[in-house]
Backbone as ProteinMPNN parsed JSONL, in Angstrom:
{"seq_chain_A": "XXXXXXXXXXXXXXXXXXXXXXXXXXXXXXXXXXXXXXXXXXXXXXXXXXXXXXXXXXXXXXXXXXXXXXXXXXXXXXXXXXXXXXXXXXXXXXXXXXXXXXXXXXXXXXXXXXX", "coords_chain_A": {"N_chain_A": [[-50.162, 140.206, 65.616], [-48.591, 141.115, 67.969], [-48.834, 141.809, 70.609], [-49.72, 140.845, 73.877], [-52.849, 140.355, 75.596], [-52.504, 141.11, 78.284], [-50.246, 142.789, 78.259], [-51.236, 144.897, 76.769], [-53.239, 145.773, 78.481], [-51.684, 146.617, 80.646], [-50.297, 148.737, 79.45], [-52.486, 150.403, 78.902], [-53.384, 151.021, 81.493], [-51.155, 152.431, 82.408], [-51.232, 154.618, 80.648], [-53.645, 155.825, 81.432], [-52.963, 156.599, 84.026], [-50.921, 158.459, 83.421], [-52.483, 160.309, 82.047], [-54.187, 161.247, 84.08], [-52.288, 162.422, 85.783], [-51.333, 164.475, 84.1], [-53.713, 165.945, 83.736], [-54.106, 166.808, 86.358], [-51.857, 168.461, 86.693], [-52.485, 170.412, 84.787], [-54.846, 171.499, 85.874], [-53.796, 172.652, 88.174], [-52.537, 174.811, 87.083], [-54.483, 176.632, 86.497], [-55.954, 179.875, 86.887], [-57.634, 181.549, 89.657], [-60.275, 182.307, 88.884], [-60.748, 180.751, 86.586], [-60.523, 178.217, 87.727], [-62.718, 178.236, 89.469], [-64.734, 178.381, 87.513], [-64.382, 175.895, 86.277], [-65.121, 174.155, 88.381], [-67.795, 174.901, 88.61], [-68.743, 173.967, 86.12], [-68.352, 171.204, 86.465], [-70.162, 170.594, 88.541], [-72.534, 171.349, 87.204], [-72.666, 169.429, 85.174], [-73.38, 167.316, 86.733], [-75.996, 167.761, 87.219], [-76.62, 169.802, 88.952], [-77.836, 173.09, 89.632], [-76.821, 176.388, 89.261], [-77.396, 179.018, 91.538], [-76.445, 181.46, 92.055], [-74.074, 184.068, 91.331], [-70.755, 183.247, 90.159], [-68.02, 183.242, 92.289], [-66.724, 186.463, 93.107], [-67.96, 188.959, 95.409], [-69.257, 187.542, 97.474], [-70.096, 186.592, 100.738], [-68.395, 184.05, 102.374], [-69.066, 182.04, 100.411], [-68.473, 180.738, 97.105], [-70.207, 179.919, 95.202], [-73.696, 179.169, 95.026], [-75.635, 176.325, 94.839], [-78.33, 174.321, 93.565], [-79.933, 171.15, 93.715], [-82.241, 170.006, 91.693], [-83.752, 167.612, 91.69], [-83.531, 166.408, 94.208], [-83.915, 168.521, 95.874], [-81.807, 169.557, 97.331], [-79.44, 171.888, 98.695], [-76.376, 173.332, 97.933], [-73.611, 174.969, 99.206], [-70.804, 176.321, 97.955], [-67.377, 176.682, 98.361], [-64.454, 177.638, 96.912], [-61.063, 177.091, 97.059], [-57.619, 177.894, 96.589], [-55.695, 177.022, 98.276], [-55.801, 175.373, 101.438], [-56.512, 174.511, 104.87], [-57.094, 171.791, 107.17], [-58.401, 172.758, 109.429], [-59.537, 175.128, 108.448], [-61.293, 174.064, 106.542], [-63.0, 172.586, 108.261], [-64.129, 174.739, 109.652], [-65.553, 176.094, 107.597], [-67.4, 174.071, 106.877], [-68.85, 173.857, 109.275], [-69.97, 176.481, 109.415], [-71.492, 176.514, 107.04], [-73.38, 174.477, 107.52], [-74.625, 175.528, 109.796], [-75.853, 177.744, 108.681], [-77.75, 176.666, 107.032], [-77.233, 175.139, 104.705], [-77.709, 172.15, 102.946], [-75.742, 170.606, 101.967], [-72.336, 170.907, 102.332], [-69.586, 172.117, 100.672], [-66.197, 172.286, 100.152], [-63.615, 173.024, 98.137], [-60.277, 172.342, 97.347], [-57.124, 172.999, 95.936], [-53.856, 172.253, 96.23], [-51.014, 173.317, 95.14], [-48.351, 174.386, 92.935], [-49.132, 177.488, 91.65], [-50.064, 179.308, 88.72], [-48.437, 182.311, 88.078], [-49.868, 185.578, 88.017], [-49.685, 187.691, 85.315]], "CA_chain_A": [[-50.551, 140.081, 66.999], [-47.379, 141.152, 68.764], [-49.115, 142.193, 71.991], [-50.636, 139.992, 74.636], [-53.874, 141.161, 76.255], [-52.002, 141.669, 79.535], [-49.353, 143.924, 77.999], [-52.099, 146.007, 76.362], [-53.885, 146.28, 79.689], [-50.652, 147.329, 81.399], [-50.087, 150.005, 78.748], [-53.682, 151.221, 79.085], [-53.355, 151.506, 82.876], [-50.104, 153.452, 82.476], [-51.718, 155.807, 79.942], [-54.655, 156.463, 82.287], [-52.219, 157.255, 85.105], [-50.285, 159.629, 82.827], [-53.544, 161.268, 81.735], [-54.606, 161.856, 85.354], [-51.207, 163.305, 86.232], [-51.336, 165.642, 83.232], [-54.904, 166.733, 84.069], [-53.833, 167.445, 87.652], [-50.918, 169.554, 86.438], [-53.208, 171.461, 84.062], [-55.749, 172.152, 86.82], [-52.976, 173.477, 89.066], [-52.119, 176.005, 86.351], [-55.616, 177.54, 86.32], [-56.082, 180.957, 87.863], [-58.77, 181.281, 90.543], [-61.551, 182.42, 88.167], [-60.896, 179.574, 85.724], [-60.755, 177.07, 88.601], [-64.128, 178.33, 89.878], [-65.555, 178.034, 86.347], [-64.275, 174.439, 86.118], [-65.946, 173.537, 89.419], [-69.18, 175.161, 88.198], [-69.055, 173.035, 85.031], [-68.432, 169.848, 87.015], [-71.458, 170.472, 89.218], [-73.604, 171.434, 86.196], [-72.745, 168.114, 84.52], [-74.024, 166.415, 87.681], [-77.396, 168.131, 87.373], [-76.79, 170.919, 89.882], [-78.12, 174.376, 88.989], [-76.248, 177.505, 90.008], [-78.381, 180.01, 91.945], [-75.725, 182.699, 92.353], [-72.91, 184.318, 90.476], [-69.556, 182.507, 90.571], [-66.985, 184.104, 92.854], [-67.163, 187.808, 93.455], [-67.893, 189.448, 96.785], [-70.189, 186.841, 98.345], [-69.483, 186.157, 101.996], [-68.249, 182.618, 102.672], [-69.31, 181.09, 99.328], [-68.158, 181.127, 95.73], [-71.425, 179.674, 94.429], [-74.779, 178.444, 95.675], [-76.203, 175.418, 93.847], [-79.445, 173.48, 93.994], [-80.153, 169.897, 92.994], [-83.696, 170.051, 91.566], [-84.402, 166.322, 91.937], [-83.549, 166.114, 95.647], [-84.117, 169.795, 96.58], [-80.654, 169.874, 98.175], [-78.733, 173.136, 98.429], [-74.937, 173.234, 98.222], [-72.843, 176.198, 99.233], [-69.482, 175.878, 97.529], [-66.259, 177.598, 98.533], [-63.309, 177.127, 96.163], [-59.811, 177.648, 97.576], [-56.399, 177.371, 95.976], [-55.004, 176.35, 99.38], [-56.635, 175.337, 102.627], [-56.093, 173.603, 105.943], [-58.216, 171.032, 107.719], [-59.139, 173.64, 110.341], [-60.346, 176.032, 107.629], [-62.378, 173.248, 105.999], [-63.946, 172.329, 109.349], [-64.829, 175.988, 109.935], [-66.538, 176.322, 106.529], [-68.467, 173.066, 106.994], [-69.673, 174.261, 110.419], [-70.746, 177.665, 109.041], [-72.477, 176.154, 106.018], [-74.465, 173.734, 108.165], [-75.345, 176.453, 110.678], [-76.634, 178.683, 107.863], [-78.83, 175.969, 106.348], [-76.893, 174.362, 103.52], [-77.842, 170.714, 103.166], [-74.454, 170.028, 101.587], [-71.256, 171.889, 102.399], [-68.5, 171.669, 99.818], [-65.044, 173.171, 100.066], [-62.665, 172.386, 97.23], [-58.957, 172.934, 97.478], [-56.009, 172.458, 95.172], [-52.611, 172.746, 96.785], [-49.916, 173.074, 94.2], [-47.808, 175.622, 92.386], [-50.12, 178.189, 90.835], [-49.522, 180.183, 87.683], [-48.419, 183.705, 88.499], [-50.628, 186.441, 87.113], [-48.909, 188.772, 84.759]], "C_chain_A": [[-49.303, 140.02, 67.881], [-47.605, 141.486, 70.225], [-50.041, 141.173, 72.643], [-51.69, 140.888, 75.284], [-53.374, 141.807, 77.55], [-51.085, 142.852, 79.286], [-50.159, 145.128, 77.515], [-52.796, 146.63, 77.57], [-52.898, 147.1, 80.507], [-50.377, 148.688, 80.767], [-51.267, 150.946, 78.952], [-53.717, 151.819, 80.488], [-52.31, 152.611, 83.019], [-50.545, 154.74, 81.784], [-52.765, 156.556, 80.767], [-53.973, 157.209, 83.433], [-51.544, 158.524, 84.59], [-51.314, 160.722, 82.537], [-54.007, 161.988, 83.009], [-53.551, 162.819, 85.875], [-51.172, 164.589, 85.411], [-52.53, 166.542, 83.532], [-54.7, 167.474, 85.386], [-52.89, 168.633, 87.481], [-51.614, 170.726, 85.735], [-54.143, 172.222, 85.001], [-54.969, 173.073, 87.754], [-52.498, 174.756, 88.387], [-53.254, 177.014, 86.157], [-55.547, 178.687, 87.321], [-57.396, 180.756, 88.614], [-60.11, 181.378, 89.812], [-61.79, 181.208, 87.271], [-61.152, 178.313, 86.549], [-62.202, 177.063, 89.088], [-65.057, 177.942, 88.73], [-65.527, 176.524, 86.101], [-65.167, 173.714, 87.139], [-67.421, 173.722, 89.087], [-69.604, 174.188, 87.096], [-69.2, 171.595, 85.533], [-69.767, 169.637, 87.717], [-72.602, 170.484, 88.21], [-73.766, 170.097, 85.475], [-73.41, 167.076, 85.413], [-75.474, 166.788, 87.963], [-77.661, 169.268, 88.339], [-77.019, 172.204, 89.094], [-77.603, 175.5, 89.875], [-77.333, 178.538, 90.279], [-77.744, 181.36, 92.233], [-74.646, 182.889, 91.307], [-71.746, 183.47, 90.997], [-68.538, 183.508, 91.078], [-67.54, 185.445, 93.289], [-67.056, 188.096, 94.935], [-68.904, 188.777, 97.715], [-69.459, 186.383, 99.607], [-69.52, 184.637, 102.092], [-68.439, 181.657, 101.499], [-68.85, 181.647, 97.99], [-69.334, 180.854, 94.809], [-72.417, 178.911, 95.288], [-75.463, 177.633, 94.585], [-77.407, 174.699, 94.431], [-79.491, 172.241, 93.11], [-81.672, 169.748, 92.885], [-84.401, 168.733, 91.869], [-84.556, 166.055, 93.433], [-83.842, 167.339, 96.502], [-82.989, 170.119, 97.556], [-80.062, 171.211, 97.74], [-77.269, 172.908, 98.793], [-74.335, 174.624, 98.171], [-71.4, 175.79, 98.991], [-68.468, 177.002, 97.715], [-65.059, 176.953, 97.851], [-62.058, 177.842, 96.651], [-58.632, 177.075, 96.811], [-55.542, 176.656, 97.012], [-55.918, 176.391, 100.596], [-56.011, 174.413, 103.656], [-57.32, 172.833, 106.415], [-59.053, 171.904, 108.641], [-60.035, 174.601, 109.565], [-61.527, 175.274, 107.013], [-63.435, 172.987, 107.07], [-64.767, 173.57, 109.674], [-65.898, 176.275, 108.876], [-67.7, 175.333, 106.628], [-69.406, 173.443, 108.136], [-70.553, 175.454, 110.048], [-71.821, 177.337, 108.02], [-73.66, 175.43, 106.649], [-75.291, 174.635, 109.076], [-76.244, 177.4, 109.891], [-77.661, 177.991, 106.984], [-78.489, 175.225, 105.081], [-77.055, 172.882, 103.844], [-76.551, 169.99, 102.813], [-73.421, 171.138, 101.639], [-70.084, 171.336, 101.604], [-67.402, 172.715, 99.857], [-64.001, 172.435, 99.242], [-61.335, 173.109, 97.315], [-57.967, 172.213, 96.574], [-54.756, 173.083, 95.751], [-51.479, 172.345, 95.86], [-49.402, 174.423, 93.726], [-48.845, 176.23, 91.454], [-49.409, 179.079, 89.839], [-49.541, 181.607, 88.225], [-49.2, 184.545, 87.509], [-49.713, 187.54, 86.624], [-47.847, 188.351, 83.888]], "O_chain_A": [[-49.005, 138.981, 68.47], [-46.659, 141.453, 71.012], [-51.008, 140.707, 72.041], [-51.435, 142.073, 75.498], [-53.773, 142.925, 77.878], [-51.137, 143.831, 80.03], [-49.802, 146.266, 77.818], [-52.927, 147.85, 77.668], [-53.247, 148.169, 81.008], [-50.24, 149.685, 81.476], [-51.08, 152.146, 79.152], [-54.044, 152.994, 80.654], [-52.56, 153.618, 83.682], [-50.265, 155.834, 82.276], [-52.767, 157.787, 80.796], [-54.365, 158.327, 83.769], [-51.592, 159.559, 85.255], [-51.055, 161.906, 82.752], [-54.194, 163.205, 83.003], [-53.878, 163.906, 86.353], [-51.001, 165.674, 85.965], [-52.388, 167.764, 83.58], [-55.08, 168.638, 85.511], [-53.11, 169.693, 88.067], [-51.359, 171.888, 86.052], [-54.226, 173.448, 84.934], [-55.441, 174.161, 88.086], [-52.091, 175.695, 89.071], [-53.013, 178.131, 85.7], [-55.132, 178.497, 88.464], [-58.188, 179.887, 88.249], [-61.01, 180.589, 90.101], [-62.907, 180.695, 87.203], [-61.908, 177.438, 86.126], [-62.843, 176.012, 89.119], [-66.054, 177.254, 88.944], [-66.552, 175.939, 85.752], [-65.878, 172.772, 86.79], [-68.215, 172.797, 89.263], [-70.709, 173.645, 87.14], [-70.073, 170.859, 85.073], [-70.428, 168.619, 87.511], [-73.547, 169.707, 88.347], [-74.89, 169.678, 85.195], [-73.94, 166.077, 84.926], [-76.11, 166.203, 88.84], [-78.812, 169.661, 88.528], [-76.458, 172.383, 88.013], [-77.899, 175.563, 91.069], [-78.097, 178.899, 89.384], [-78.436, 182.303, 92.616], [-74.35, 181.996, 90.513], [-71.759, 183.031, 92.146], [-68.224, 184.491, 90.408], [-68.668, 185.55, 93.772], [-66.192, 187.563, 95.631], [-69.363, 189.41, 98.666], [-68.349, 185.856, 99.543], [-70.57, 184.021, 101.908], [-67.988, 180.516, 101.6], [-68.839, 182.858, 97.77], [-69.457, 181.479, 93.755], [-72.043, 178.12, 96.155], [-75.83, 178.167, 93.539], [-77.495, 174.493, 95.642], [-79.14, 172.276, 91.93], [-82.328, 169.403, 93.867], [-85.563, 168.75, 92.274], [-85.583, 165.54, 93.875], [-84.002, 167.222, 97.717], [-83.192, 170.875, 98.506], [-80.168, 171.61, 96.581], [-76.967, 172.351, 99.848], [-74.529, 175.363, 97.206], [-70.841, 174.997, 99.749], [-68.686, 178.131, 97.274], [-64.69, 175.828, 98.188], [-62.007, 179.072, 96.653], [-58.643, 175.906, 96.428], [-54.749, 175.781, 96.665], [-56.707, 177.321, 100.765], [-55.103, 173.638, 103.354], [-58.451, 173.194, 106.09], [-60.28, 171.806, 108.641], [-61.166, 174.863, 109.975], [-62.64, 175.797, 106.97], [-64.629, 173.147, 106.817], [-65.965, 173.47, 109.942], [-67.019, 176.653, 109.214], [-68.858, 175.722, 106.48], [-70.625, 173.361, 107.987], [-71.752, 175.447, 110.331], [-72.945, 177.83, 108.122], [-74.812, 175.736, 106.345], [-76.515, 174.52, 109.123], [-77.291, 177.815, 110.389], [-78.384, 178.666, 106.251], [-79.396, 174.713, 104.425], [-76.596, 172.413, 104.886], [-76.295, 168.89, 103.302], [-73.618, 172.2, 101.048], [-69.642, 170.211, 101.841], [-67.652, 173.897, 99.622], [-63.559, 171.347, 99.613], [-61.281, 174.338, 97.35], [-57.974, 170.987, 96.465], [-54.613, 174.306, 95.762], [-51.057, 171.19, 95.815], [-49.951, 175.469, 94.073], [-49.371, 175.551, 90.571], [-48.295, 179.545, 90.081], [-50.55, 182.055, 88.77], [-49.201, 184.267, 86.31], [-49.056, 188.226, 87.406], [-47.117, 189.187, 83.355]]}, "name": "protein", "num_of_chains": 1, "seq": "XXXXXXXXXXXXXXXXXXXXXXXXXXXXXXXXXXXXXXXXXXXXXXXXXXXXXXXXXXXXXXXXXXXXXXXXXXXXXXXXXXXXXXXXXXXXXXXXXXXXXXXXXXXXXXXXXXX"}
C-alpha cells in the first residue's frame, strides 16, 4: 500500500486530462468525411436517427436527424473552422426553415493535409 487515496485520485485526474487532450488531437487529425462520420455516430448513440445522407451536396446541412421520442428535427452542419457570425447565420437559417434544433459543430485546429 504505497499510494494514498489522494495520490491515486490525483493520478487518475491527470490521466483523464491526458486522455481528453489526446482525443482532441486525434479528432483534429480527421479529414472532413471522417469528422462528419464521427458526429453521425455521436448523435446515433444519443438516439437520433439520420434522415439524410452525410455530407455531399446538400444545401446548408451535412445531415438531417430526428429524435423519435420527442419528434425533434436537427439540421447539422459540420465545419472544420467557423466564426461566431457564421454560426449565428446557420442558426437563423435553420430556425427559419423549420428545424427544431440547429447544430453547427466546429473544430479549429491544424488539419491533416490530404495526399
